[in-house]
Coordinates of N, CA and C in Angstrom, one line a residue:
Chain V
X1 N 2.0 3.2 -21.0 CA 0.7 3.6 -20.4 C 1.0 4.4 -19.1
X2 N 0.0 5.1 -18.9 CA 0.2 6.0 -17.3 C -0.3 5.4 -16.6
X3 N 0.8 5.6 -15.1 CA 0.6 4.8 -14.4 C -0.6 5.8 -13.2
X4 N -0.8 5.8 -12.2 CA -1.8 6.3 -11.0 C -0.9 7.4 -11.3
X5 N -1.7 8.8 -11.2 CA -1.4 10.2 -11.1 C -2.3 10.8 -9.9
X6 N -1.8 11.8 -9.4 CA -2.1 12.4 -8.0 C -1.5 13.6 -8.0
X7 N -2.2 14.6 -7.7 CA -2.2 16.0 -8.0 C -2.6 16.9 -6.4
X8 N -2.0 17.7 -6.3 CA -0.5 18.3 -6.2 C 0.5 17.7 -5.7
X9 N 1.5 17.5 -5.9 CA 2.4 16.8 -5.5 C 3.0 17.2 -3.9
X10 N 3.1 18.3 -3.9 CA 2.7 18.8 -2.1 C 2.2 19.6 -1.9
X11 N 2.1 20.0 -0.6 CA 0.7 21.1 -0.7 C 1.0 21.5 1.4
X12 N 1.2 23.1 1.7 CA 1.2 23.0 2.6 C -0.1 23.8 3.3
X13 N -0.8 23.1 4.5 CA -1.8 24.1 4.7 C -1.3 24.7 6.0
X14 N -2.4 25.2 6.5 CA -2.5 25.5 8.4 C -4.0 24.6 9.0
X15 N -3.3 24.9 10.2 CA -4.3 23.8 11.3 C -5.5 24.3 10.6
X16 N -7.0 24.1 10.7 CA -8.4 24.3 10.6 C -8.7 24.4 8.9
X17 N -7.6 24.3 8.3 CA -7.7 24.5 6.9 C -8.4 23.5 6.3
X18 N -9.1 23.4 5.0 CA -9.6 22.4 4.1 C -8.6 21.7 2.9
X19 N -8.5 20.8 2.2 CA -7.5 20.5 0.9 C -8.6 19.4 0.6
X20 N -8.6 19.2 -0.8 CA -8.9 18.5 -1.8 C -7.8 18.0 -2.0
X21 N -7.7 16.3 -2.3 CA -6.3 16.3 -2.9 C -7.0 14.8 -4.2
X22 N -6.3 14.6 -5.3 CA -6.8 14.4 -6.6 C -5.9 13.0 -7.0
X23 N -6.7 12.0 -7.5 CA -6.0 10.8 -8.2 C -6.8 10.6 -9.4
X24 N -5.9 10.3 -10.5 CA -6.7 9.4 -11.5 C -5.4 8.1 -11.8
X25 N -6.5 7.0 -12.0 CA -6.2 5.5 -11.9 C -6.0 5.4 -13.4
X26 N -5.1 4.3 -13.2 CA -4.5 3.5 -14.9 C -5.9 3.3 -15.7
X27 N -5.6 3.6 -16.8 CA -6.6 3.1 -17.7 C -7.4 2.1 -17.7
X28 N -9.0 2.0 -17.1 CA -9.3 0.9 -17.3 C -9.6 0.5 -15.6
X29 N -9.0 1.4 -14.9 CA -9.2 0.2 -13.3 C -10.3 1.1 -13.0
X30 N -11.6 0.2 -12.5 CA -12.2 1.2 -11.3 C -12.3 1.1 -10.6
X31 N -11.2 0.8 -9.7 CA -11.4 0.7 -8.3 C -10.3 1.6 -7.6
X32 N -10.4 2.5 -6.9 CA -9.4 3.5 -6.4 C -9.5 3.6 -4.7
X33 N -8.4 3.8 -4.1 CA -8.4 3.6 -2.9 C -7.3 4.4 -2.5
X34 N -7.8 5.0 -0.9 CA -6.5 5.9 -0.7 C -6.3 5.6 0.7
X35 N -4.7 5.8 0.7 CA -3.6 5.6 2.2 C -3.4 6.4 2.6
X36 N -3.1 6.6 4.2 CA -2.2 7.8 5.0 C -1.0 6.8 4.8
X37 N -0.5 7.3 4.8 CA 1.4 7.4 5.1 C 2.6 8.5 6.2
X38 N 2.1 7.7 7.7 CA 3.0 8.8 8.2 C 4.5 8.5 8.0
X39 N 5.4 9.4 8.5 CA 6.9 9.0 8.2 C 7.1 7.7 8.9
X40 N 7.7 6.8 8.4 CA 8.7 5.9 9.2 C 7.6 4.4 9.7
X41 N 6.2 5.0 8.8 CA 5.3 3.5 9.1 C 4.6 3.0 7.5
X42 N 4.1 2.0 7.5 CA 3.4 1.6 6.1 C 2.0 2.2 6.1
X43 N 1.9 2.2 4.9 CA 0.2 3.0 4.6 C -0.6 2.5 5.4
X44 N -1.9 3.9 5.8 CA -2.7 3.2 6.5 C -4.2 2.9 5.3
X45 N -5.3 2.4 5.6 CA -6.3 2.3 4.7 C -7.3 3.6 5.1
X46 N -7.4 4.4 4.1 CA -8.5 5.6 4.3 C -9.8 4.6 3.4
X47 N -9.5 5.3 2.5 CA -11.1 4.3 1.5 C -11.1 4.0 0.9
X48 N -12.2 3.4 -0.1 CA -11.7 2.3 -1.3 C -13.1 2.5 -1.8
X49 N -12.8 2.8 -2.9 CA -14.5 3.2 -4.2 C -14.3 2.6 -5.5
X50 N -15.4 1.5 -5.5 CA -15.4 0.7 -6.6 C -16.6 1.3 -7.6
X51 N -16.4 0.9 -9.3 CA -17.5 1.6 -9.6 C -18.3 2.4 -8.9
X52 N -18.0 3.6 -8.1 CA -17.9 5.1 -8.0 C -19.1 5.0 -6.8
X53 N -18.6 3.8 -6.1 CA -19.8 3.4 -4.4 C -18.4 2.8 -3.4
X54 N -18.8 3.9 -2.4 CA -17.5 3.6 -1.1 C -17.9 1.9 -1.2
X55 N -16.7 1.1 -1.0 CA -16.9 -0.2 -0.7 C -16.4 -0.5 0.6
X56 N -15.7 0.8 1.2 CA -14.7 0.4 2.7 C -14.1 2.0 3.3
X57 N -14.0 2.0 4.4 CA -13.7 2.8 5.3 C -12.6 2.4 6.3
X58 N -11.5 3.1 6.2 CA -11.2 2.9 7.3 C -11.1 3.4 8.5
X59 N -10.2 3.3 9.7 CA -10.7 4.1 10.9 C -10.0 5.3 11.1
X60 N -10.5 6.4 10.0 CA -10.6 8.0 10.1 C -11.4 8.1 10.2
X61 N -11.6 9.3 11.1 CA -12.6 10.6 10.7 C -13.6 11.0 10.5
X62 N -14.6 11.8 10.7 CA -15.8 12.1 9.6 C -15.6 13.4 9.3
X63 N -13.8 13.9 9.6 CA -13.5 15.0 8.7 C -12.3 14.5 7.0
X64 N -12.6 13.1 7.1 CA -12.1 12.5 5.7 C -13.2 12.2 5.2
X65 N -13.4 13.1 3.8 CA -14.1 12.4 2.6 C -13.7 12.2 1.4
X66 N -14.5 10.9 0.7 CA -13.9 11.3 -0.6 C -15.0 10.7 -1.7
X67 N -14.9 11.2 -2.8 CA -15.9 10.6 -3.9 C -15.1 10.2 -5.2
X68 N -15.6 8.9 -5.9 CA -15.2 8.9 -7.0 C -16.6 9.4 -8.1
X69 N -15.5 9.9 -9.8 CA -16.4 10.7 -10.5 C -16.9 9.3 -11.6
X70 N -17.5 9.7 -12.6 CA -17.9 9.0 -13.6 C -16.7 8.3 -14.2
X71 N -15.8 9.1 -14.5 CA -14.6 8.9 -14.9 C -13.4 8.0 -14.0
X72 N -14.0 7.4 -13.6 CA -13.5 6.6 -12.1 C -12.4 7.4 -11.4
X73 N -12.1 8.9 -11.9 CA -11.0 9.7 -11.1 C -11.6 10.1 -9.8
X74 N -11.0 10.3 -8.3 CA -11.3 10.4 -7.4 C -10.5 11.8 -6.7
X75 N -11.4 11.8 -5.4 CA -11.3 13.1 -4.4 C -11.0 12.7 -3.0
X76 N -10.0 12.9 -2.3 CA -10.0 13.0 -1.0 C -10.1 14.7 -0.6
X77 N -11.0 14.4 0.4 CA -11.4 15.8 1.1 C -10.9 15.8 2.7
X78 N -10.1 16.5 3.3 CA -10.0 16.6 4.8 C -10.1 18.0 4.9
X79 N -11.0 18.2 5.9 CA -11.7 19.0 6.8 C -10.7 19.1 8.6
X80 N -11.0 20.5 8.9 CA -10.2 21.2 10.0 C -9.3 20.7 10.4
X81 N -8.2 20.3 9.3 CA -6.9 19.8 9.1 C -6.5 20.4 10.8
X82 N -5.7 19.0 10.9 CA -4.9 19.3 12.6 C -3.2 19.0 11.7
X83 N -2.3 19.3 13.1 CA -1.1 19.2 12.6 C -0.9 17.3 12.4
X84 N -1.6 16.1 13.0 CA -1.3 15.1 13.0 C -1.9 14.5 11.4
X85 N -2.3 15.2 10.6 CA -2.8 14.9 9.5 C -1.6 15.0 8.4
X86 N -0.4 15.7 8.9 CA 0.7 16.2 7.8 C 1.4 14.3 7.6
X87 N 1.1 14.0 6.7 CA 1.7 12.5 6.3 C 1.5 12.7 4.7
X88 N 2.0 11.7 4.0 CA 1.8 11.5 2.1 C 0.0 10.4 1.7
X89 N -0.4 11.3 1.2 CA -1.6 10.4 0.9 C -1.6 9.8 0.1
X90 N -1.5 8.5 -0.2 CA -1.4 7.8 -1.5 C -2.7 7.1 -2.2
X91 N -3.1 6.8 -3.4 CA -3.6 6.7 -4.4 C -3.2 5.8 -5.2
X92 N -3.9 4.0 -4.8 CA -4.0 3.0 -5.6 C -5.1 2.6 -6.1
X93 N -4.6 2.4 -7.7 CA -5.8 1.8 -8.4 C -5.9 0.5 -8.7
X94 N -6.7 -0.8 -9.3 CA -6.5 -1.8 -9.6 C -8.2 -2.2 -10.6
X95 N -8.3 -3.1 -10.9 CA -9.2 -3.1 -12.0 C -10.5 -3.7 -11.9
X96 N -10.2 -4.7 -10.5 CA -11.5 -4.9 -9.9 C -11.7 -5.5 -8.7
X97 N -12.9 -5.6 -8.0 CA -12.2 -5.8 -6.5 C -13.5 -6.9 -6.6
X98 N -13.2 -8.3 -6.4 CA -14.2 -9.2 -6.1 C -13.4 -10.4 -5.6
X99 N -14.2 -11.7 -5.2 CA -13.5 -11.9 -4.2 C -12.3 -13.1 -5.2
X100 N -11.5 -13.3 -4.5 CA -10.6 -14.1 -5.5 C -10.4 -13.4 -6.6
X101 N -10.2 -12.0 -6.8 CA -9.4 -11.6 -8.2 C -8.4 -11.7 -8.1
X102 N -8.0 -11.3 -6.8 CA -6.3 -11.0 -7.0 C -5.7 -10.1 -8.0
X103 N -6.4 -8.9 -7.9 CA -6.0 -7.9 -8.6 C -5.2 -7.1 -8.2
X104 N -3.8 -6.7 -8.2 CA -3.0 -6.2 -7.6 C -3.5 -4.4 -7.4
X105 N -3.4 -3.7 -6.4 CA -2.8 -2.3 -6.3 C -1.8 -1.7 -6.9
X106 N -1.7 -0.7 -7.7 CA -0.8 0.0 -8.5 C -1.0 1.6 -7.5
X107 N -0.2 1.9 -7.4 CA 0.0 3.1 -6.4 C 1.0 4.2 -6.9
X108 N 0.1 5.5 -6.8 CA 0.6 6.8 -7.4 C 2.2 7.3 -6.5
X109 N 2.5 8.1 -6.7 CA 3.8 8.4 -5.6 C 3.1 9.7 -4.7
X110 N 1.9 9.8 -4.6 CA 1.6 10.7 -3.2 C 1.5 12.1 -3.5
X111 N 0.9 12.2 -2.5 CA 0.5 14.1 -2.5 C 1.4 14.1 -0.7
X112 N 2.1 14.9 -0.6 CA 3.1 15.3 0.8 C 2.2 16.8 1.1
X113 N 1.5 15.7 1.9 CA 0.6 17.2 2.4 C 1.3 17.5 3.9
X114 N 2.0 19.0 4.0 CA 2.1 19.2 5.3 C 1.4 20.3 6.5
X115 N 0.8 20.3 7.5 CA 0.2 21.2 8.5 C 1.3 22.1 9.0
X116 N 0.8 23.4 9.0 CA 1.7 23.9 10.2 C 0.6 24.8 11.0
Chain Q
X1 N -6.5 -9.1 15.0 CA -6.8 -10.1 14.1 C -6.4 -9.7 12.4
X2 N -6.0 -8.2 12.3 CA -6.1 -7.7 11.3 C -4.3 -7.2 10.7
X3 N -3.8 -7.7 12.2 CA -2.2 -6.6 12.0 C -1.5 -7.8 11.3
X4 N -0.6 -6.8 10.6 CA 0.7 -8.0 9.7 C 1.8 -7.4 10.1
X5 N 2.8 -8.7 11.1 CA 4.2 -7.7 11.7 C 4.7 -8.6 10.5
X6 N 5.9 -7.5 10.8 CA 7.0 -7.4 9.7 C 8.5 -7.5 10.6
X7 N 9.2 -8.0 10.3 CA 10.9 -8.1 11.1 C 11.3 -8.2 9.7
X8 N 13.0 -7.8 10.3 CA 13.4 -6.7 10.9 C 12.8 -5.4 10.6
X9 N 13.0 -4.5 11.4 CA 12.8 -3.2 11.0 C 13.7 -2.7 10.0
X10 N 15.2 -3.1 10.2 CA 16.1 -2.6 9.3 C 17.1 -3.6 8.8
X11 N 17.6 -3.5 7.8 CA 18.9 -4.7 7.8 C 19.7 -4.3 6.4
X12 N 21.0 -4.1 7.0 CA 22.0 -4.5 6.2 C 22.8 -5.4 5.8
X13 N 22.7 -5.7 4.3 CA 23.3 -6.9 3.5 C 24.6 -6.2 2.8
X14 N 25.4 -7.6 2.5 CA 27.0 -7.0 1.4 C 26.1 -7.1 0.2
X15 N 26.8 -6.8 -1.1 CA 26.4 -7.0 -2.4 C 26.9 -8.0 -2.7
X16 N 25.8 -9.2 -3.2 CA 25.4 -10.0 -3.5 C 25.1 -11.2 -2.4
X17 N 24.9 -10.9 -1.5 CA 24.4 -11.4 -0.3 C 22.9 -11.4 -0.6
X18 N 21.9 -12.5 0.2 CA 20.8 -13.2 0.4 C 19.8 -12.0 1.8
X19 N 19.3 -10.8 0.9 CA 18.4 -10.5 1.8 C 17.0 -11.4 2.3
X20 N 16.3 -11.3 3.9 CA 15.6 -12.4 3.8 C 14.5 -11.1 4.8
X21 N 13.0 -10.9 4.1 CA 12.2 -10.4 5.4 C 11.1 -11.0 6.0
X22 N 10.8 -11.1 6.7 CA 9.7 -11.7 7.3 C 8.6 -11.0 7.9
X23 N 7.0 -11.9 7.1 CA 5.8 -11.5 7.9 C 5.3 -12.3 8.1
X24 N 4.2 -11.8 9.4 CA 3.1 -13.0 10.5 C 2.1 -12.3 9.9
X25 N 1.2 -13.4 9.9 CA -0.3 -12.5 9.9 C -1.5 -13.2 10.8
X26 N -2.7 -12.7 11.0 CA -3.3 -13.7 12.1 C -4.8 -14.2 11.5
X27 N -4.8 -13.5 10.8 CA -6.3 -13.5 10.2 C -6.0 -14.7 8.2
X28 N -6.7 -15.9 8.9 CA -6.9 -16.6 7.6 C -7.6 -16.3 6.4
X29 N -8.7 -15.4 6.8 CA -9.3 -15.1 5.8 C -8.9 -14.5 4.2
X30 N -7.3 -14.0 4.4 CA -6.5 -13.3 3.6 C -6.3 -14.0 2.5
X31 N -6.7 -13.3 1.6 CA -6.4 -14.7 0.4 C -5.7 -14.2 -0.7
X32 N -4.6 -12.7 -0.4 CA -3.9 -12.5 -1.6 C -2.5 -11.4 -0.5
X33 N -1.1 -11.8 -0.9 CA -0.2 -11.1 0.0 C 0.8 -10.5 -0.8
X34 N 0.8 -9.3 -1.6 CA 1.8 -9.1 -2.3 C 2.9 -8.2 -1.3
X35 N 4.1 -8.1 -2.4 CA 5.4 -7.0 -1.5 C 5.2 -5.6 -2.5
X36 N 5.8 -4.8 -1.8 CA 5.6 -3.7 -1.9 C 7.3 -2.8 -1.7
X37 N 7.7 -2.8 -3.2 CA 9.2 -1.9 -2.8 C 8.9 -0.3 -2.7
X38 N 9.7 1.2 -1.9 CA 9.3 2.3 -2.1 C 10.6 2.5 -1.9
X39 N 11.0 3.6 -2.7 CA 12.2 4.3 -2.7 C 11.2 6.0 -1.7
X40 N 12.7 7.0 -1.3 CA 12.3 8.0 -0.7 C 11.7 9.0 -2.2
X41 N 10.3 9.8 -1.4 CA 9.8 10.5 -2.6 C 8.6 9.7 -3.2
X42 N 9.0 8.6 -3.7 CA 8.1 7.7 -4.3 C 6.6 7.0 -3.5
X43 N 5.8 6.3 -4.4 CA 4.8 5.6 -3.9 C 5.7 4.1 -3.8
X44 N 4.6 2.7 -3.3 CA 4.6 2.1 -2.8 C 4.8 1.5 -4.3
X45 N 5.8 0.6 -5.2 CA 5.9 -0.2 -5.8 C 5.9 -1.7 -5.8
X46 N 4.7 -2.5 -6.4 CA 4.4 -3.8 -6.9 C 5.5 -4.6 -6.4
X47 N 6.1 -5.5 -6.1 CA 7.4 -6.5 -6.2 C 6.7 -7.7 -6.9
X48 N 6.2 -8.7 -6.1 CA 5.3 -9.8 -6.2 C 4.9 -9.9 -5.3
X49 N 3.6 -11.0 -5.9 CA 2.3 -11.5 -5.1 C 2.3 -12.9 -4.9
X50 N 1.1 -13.3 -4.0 CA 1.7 -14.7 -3.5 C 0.1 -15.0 -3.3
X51 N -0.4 -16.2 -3.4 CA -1.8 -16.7 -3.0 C -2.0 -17.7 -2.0
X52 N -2.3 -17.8 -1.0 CA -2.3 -18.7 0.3 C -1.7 -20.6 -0.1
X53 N -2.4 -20.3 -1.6 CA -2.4 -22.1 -1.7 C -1.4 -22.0 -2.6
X54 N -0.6 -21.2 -2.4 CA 1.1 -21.6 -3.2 C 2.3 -21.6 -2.5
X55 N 3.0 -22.2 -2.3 CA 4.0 -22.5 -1.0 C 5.7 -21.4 -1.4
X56 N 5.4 -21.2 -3.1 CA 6.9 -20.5 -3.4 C 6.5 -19.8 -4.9
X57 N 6.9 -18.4 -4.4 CA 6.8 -18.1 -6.1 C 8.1 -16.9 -6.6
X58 N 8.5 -17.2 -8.0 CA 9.8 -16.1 -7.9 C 9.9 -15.9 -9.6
X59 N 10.3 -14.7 -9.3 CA 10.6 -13.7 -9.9 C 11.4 -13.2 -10.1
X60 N 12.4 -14.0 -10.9 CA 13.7 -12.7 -10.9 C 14.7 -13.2 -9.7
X61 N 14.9 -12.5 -9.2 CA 15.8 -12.5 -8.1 C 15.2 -12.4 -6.8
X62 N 14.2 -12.1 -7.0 CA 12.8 -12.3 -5.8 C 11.9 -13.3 -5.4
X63 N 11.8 -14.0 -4.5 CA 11.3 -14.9 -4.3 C 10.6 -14.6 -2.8
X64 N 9.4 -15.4 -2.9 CA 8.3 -14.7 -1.6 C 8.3 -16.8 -1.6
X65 N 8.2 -17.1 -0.2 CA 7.9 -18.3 0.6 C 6.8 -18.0 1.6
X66 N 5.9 -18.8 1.3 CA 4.6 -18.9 1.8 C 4.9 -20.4 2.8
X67 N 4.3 -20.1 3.9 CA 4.2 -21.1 5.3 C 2.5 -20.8 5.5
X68 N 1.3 -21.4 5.0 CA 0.2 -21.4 5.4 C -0.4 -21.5 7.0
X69 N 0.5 -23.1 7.0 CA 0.3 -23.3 8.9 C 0.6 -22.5 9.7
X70 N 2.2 -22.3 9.4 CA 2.5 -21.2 10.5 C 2.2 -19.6 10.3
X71 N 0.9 -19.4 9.4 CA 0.7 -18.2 8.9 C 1.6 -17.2 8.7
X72 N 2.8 -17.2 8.2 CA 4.1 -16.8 8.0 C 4.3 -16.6 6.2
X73 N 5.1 -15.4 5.8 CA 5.5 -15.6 4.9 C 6.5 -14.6 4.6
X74 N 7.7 -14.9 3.3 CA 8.6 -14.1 3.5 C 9.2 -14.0 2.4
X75 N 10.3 -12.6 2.1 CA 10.5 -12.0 0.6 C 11.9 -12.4 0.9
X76 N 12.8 -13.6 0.1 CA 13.9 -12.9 -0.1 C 14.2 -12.4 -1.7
X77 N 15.7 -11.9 -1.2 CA 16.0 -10.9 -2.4 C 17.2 -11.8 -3.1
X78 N 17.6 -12.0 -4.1 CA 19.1 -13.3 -4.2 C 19.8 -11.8 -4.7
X79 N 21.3 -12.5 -4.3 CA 22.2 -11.5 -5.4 C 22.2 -10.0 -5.6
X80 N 21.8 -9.6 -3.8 CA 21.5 -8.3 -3.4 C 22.3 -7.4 -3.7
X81 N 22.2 -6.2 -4.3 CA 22.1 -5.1 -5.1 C 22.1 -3.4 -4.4
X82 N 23.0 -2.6 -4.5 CA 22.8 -1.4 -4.4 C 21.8 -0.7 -4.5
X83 N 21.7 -1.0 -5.6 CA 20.3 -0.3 -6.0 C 18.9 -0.6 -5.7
X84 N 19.1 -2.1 -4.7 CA 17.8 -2.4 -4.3 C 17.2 -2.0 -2.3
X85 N 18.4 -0.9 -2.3 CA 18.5 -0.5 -1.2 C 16.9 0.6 -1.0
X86 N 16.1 0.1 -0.1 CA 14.8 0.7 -0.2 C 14.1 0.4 0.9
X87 N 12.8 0.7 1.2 CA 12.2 0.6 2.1 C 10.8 -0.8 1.7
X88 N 10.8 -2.0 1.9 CA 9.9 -2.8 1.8 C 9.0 -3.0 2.8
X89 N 7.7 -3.0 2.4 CA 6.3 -3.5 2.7 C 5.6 -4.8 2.6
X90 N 5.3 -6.0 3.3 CA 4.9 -6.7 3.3 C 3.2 -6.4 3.2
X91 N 2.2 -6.9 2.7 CA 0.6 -7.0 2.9 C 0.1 -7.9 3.0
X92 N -1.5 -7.9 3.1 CA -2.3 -8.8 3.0 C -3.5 -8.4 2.7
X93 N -4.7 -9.2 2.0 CA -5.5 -8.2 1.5 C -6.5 -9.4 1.4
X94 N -7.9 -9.2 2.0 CA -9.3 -9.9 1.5 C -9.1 -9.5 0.2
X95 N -9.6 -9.7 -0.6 CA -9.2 -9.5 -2.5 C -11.1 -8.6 -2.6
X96 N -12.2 -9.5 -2.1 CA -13.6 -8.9 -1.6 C -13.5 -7.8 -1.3
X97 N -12.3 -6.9 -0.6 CA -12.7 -5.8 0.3 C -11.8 -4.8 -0.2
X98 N -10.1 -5.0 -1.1 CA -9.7 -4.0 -1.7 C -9.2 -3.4 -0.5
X99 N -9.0 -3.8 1.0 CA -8.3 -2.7 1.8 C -6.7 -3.9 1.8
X100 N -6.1 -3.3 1.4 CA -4.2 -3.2 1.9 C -4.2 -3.5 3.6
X101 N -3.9 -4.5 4.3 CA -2.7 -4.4 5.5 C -1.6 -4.3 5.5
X102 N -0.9 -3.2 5.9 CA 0.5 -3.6 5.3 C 1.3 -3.9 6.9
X103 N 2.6 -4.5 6.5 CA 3.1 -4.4 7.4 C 4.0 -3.1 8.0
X104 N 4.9 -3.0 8.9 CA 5.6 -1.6 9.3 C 6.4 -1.5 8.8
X105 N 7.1 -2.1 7.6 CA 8.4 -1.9 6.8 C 9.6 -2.5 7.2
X106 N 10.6 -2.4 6.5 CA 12.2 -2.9 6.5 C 12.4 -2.0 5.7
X107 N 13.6 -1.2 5.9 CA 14.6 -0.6 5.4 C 15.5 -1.1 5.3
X108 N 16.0 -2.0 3.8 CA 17.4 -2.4 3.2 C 18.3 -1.3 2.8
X109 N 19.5 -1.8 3.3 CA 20.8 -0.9 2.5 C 21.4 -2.2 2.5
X110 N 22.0 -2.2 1.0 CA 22.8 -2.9 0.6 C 24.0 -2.3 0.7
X111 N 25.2 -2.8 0.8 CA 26.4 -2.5 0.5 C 27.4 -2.4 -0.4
X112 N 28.0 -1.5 -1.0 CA 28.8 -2.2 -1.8 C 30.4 -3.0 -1.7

């Protein structure tokens, strides 16, 4: 089975620039959520979209967006990209978020977005 | 109330030696703590998980120890491996809310 996919695998912009960057989840999960990753620290929490309604935010931005589609595949959007935004965005799915599931995160290997 | 440290930052083991890493957490509310292996390149890979009201769980050669009171819990590795030379992630996670804590990592090198 496939596992989390995340599209483009890197991508370089410039400062004020816009990127879309793209995940679809394992068959079956709807719950999708995405990380910053700067070098040399553990992911941070951007957002988390369950059946295709933000469930959580974390403390980025209101130049990070993102939506999930019908198809539970998802969008991160960043807006007037600065150079402190160049980290790996990551892209975990799992199959349901309530309390006590204990549904693990399954996590794509990242989009390496870099600023210059 | 939300951070999960992690020690060491780095550590090298011989091969077949007993890697051991440790996390604190402060927040009880957490009611699911998995590990998280990443090689360079890669995403964040599954290890095992652990649930507050289980004191030991293992897998393999992996084994996570759970300390509730001392809100403490920890990965070791048995019969350490070259190839398990990687960067690990400790978490924590309301299971309700779907957001990941992670810790700041350990970078293993094993030896041969």
């Amino acid at each position: 089975d496939a596992g989390v996919t995340q599209s483009p695998t890197h991508l370089i912009k410039t400062r004020g620039q816009q990127v879309t960057l793209r995940c679809s989840p394992i068959s079956g999960h709807k719950s999708v959520s995405w990380y910053q990753q700067v070098l040399g620290q553990g992911p941070q929490f951007i957002f988390q979209y369950y059946e295709k309604e933000e469930r959580g935010r974390g403390n980025f931005p209101d130049r990070f967006s993102a939506r999930q589609f019908p198809n539970y595949s998802s969008e991160l959007n960043v807006n007037a990209l600065l150079l402190g935004d160049s980290a790996l965005y990551l892209c975990a799915s799992s199959s349901k978020v309530e309390m006590g599931s204990n549904q693990p995160q399954h996590f794509g290997d990242g989009t390496r977005l870099s600023i210059l | 109330q939300q951070q999960v440290k992690q020690s060491p930052q780095s550590l090298i083991v011989q091969k077949g030696g007993i890697s051991i890493i440790n996390c604190a957490y402060e927040n009880t509310a957490f009611d699911y703590f998995p590990w998280y292996q990443q090689f360079p390149g890669k995403g964040p890979a599954l290890l095992i998980a652990i649930r507050p009201d289980v004191s030991e769980k293992k897998e393999g050669r992996f084994t996570i120890s759970f300390n509730k009171s001392a809100k403490q819990f920890s990965l070791h590795i048995m019969d350490s491996q070259p190839g398990d030379s990687a960067t690990y992630f400790c978490a924590a996670i309301f299971s309700w809310s779907g957001k990941l804590i992670f810790g700041q990592g350990t970078t293993l090198q094993v030896k041969p």
